[in-house]
């Protein structure tokens, strides 16, 4: 997040983004799936006018990054959660 005209980082906007990433991870965990590769590169910021950030956060999902609760790798259609 860039600082707007020398001001402080807007923590409300940061928290909104973290909440979206957290919701995607919670969805996976509810289905007993572990995402083994959560990092900034796997978070997509997609344009949106739904709030003042003007984007939404999505978490990248591909087979190599997912693990079922029993330790078995799971294949899924590569996509985005969030």
mmCIF file of C-alpha atoms in Angstrom:
data_model
loop_
_atom_site.group_PDB
_atom_site.id
_atom_site.type_symbol
_atom_site.label_atom_id
_atom_site.label_comp_id
_atom_site.label_asym_id
_atom_site.label_seq_id
_atom_site.Cartn_x
_atom_site.Cartn_y
_atom_site.Cartn_z
ATOM 1 C CA UNK A 1 0.000 0.000 0.000
ATOM 2 C CA UNK A 2 1.381 3.332 -0.999
ATOM 3 C CA UNK A 3 1.262 6.166 1.441
ATOM 4 C CA UNK A 4 -1.174 8.778 0.214
ATOM 5 C CA UNK A 5 0.617 12.111 -0.142
ATOM 6 C CA UNK A 6 3.101 11.417 2.637
ATOM 7 C CA UNK A 7 0.431 10.188 5.054
ATOM 8 C CA UNK A 8 0.287 6.983 7.035
ATOM 9 C CA UNK A 9 -0.718 3.612 5.639
ATOM 10 C CA UNK A 10 -4.493 3.147 5.967
ATOM 11 C CA UNK A 11 -4.662 0.163 8.301
ATOM 12 C CA UNK A 12 -8.396 -0.251 7.679
ATOM 13 C CA UNK A 13 -7.633 -1.069 4.037
ATOM 14 C CA UNK A 14 -4.840 -3.455 5.031
ATOM 15 C CA UNK A 15 -7.189 -5.230 7.464
ATOM 16 C CA UNK A 16 -9.898 -5.540 4.797
ATOM 17 C CA UNK A 17 -7.419 -7.272 2.492
ATOM 18 C CA UNK A 18 -6.144 -9.578 5.220
ATOM 19 C CA UNK A 19 -9.751 -10.484 6.077
ATOM 20 C CA UNK A 20 -10.372 -11.594 2.471
ATOM 21 C CA UNK A 21 -7.240 -13.752 2.447
ATOM 22 C CA UNK A 22 -8.199 -15.163 5.841
ATOM 23 C CA UNK A 23 -11.710 -16.011 4.609
ATOM 24 C CA UNK A 24 -10.280 -17.938 1.649
ATOM 25 C CA UNK A 25 -7.947 -19.871 3.958
ATOM 26 C CA UNK A 26 -10.811 -20.578 6.361
ATOM 27 C CA UNK A 27 -12.848 -21.978 3.469
ATOM 28 C CA UNK A 28 -10.026 -24.397 2.626
ATOM 29 C CA UNK A 29 -9.526 -25.401 6.267
ATOM 30 C CA UNK A 30 -13.275 -26.007 6.692
ATOM 31 C CA UNK A 31 -12.923 -28.580 3.917
ATOM 32 C CA UNK A 32 -9.830 -30.088 5.628
ATOM 33 C CA UNK A 33 -7.489 -28.745 2.949
ATOM 34 C CA UNK A 34 -4.159 -27.131 3.781
ATOM 35 C CA UNK A 35 -2.679 -24.536 1.423
ATOM 36 C CA UNK A 36 1.063 -25.203 1.548
ATOM 37 C CA UNK A 37 2.256 -22.195 -0.439
ATOM 38 C CA UNK A 38 0.553 -19.017 0.792
ATOM 39 C CA UNK A 39 2.752 -16.061 -0.150
ATOM 40 C CA UNK A 40 2.262 -12.633 -1.744
ATOM 41 C CA UNK A 41 2.785 -14.078 -5.237
ATOM 42 C CA UNK A 42 -0.269 -16.312 -4.705
ATOM 43 C CA UNK A 43 -2.595 -13.453 -3.763
ATOM 44 C CA UNK A 44 -4.262 -11.724 -6.701
ATOM 45 C CA UNK A 45 -5.663 -8.217 -6.353
ATOM 46 C CA UNK A 46 -8.580 -7.982 -8.768
ATOM 47 C CA UNK A 47 -10.219 -4.671 -9.723
ATOM 48 C CA UNK A 48 -13.551 -4.056 -8.046
ATOM 49 C CA UNK A 49 -15.691 -1.084 -7.093
ATOM 50 C CA UNK A 50 -17.313 -2.767 -4.078
ATOM 51 C CA UNK A 51 -15.323 -0.728 -1.532
ATOM 52 C CA UNK A 52 -12.876 2.167 -1.278
ATOM 53 C CA UNK A 53 -9.842 -0.028 -2.005
ATOM 54 C CA UNK A 54 -11.133 -0.566 -5.555
ATOM 55 C CA UNK A 55 -9.916 -4.202 -5.533
ATOM 56 C CA UNK A 56 -10.617 -7.574 -3.939
ATOM 57 C CA UNK A 57 -8.054 -10.164 -2.840
ATOM 58 C CA UNK A 58 -8.161 -13.727 -4.188
ATOM 59 C CA UNK A 59 -5.945 -16.660 -3.135
ATOM 60 C CA UNK A 60 -4.394 -18.801 -5.865
ATOM 61 C CA UNK A 61 -5.295 -22.470 -5.671
ATOM 62 C CA UNK A 62 -3.389 -25.160 -7.564
ATOM 63 C CA UNK A 63 -2.820 -28.861 -6.970
ATOM 64 C CA UNK A 64 0.820 -28.543 -5.903
ATOM 65 C CA UNK A 65 -0.100 -26.187 -3.041
ATOM 66 C CA UNK A 66 -2.947 -28.201 -1.511
ATOM 67 C CA UNK A 67 -2.891 -31.044 0.995
ATOM 68 C CA UNK A 68 -5.876 -33.002 2.306
ATOM 69 C CA UNK A 69 -6.340 -33.483 6.044
ATOM 70 C CA UNK A 70 -5.061 -37.076 5.828
ATOM 71 C CA UNK A 71 -1.811 -35.991 4.171
ATOM 72 C CA UNK A 72 -2.846 -36.812 0.587
ATOM 73 C CA UNK A 73 -2.195 -34.284 -2.156
ATOM 74 C CA UNK A 74 -5.349 -33.194 -3.885
ATOM 75 C CA UNK A 75 -5.697 -32.085 -7.481
ATOM 76 C CA UNK A 76 -8.027 -29.196 -8.162
ATOM 77 C CA UNK A 77 -8.767 -27.058 -11.118
ATOM 78 C CA UNK A 78 -6.291 -24.214 -10.897
ATOM 79 C CA UNK A 79 -8.188 -21.146 -9.830
ATOM 80 C CA UNK A 80 -8.674 -18.434 -7.260
ATOM 81 C CA UNK A 81 -10.491 -18.490 -3.934
ATOM 82 C CA UNK A 82 -11.889 -15.453 -2.244
#
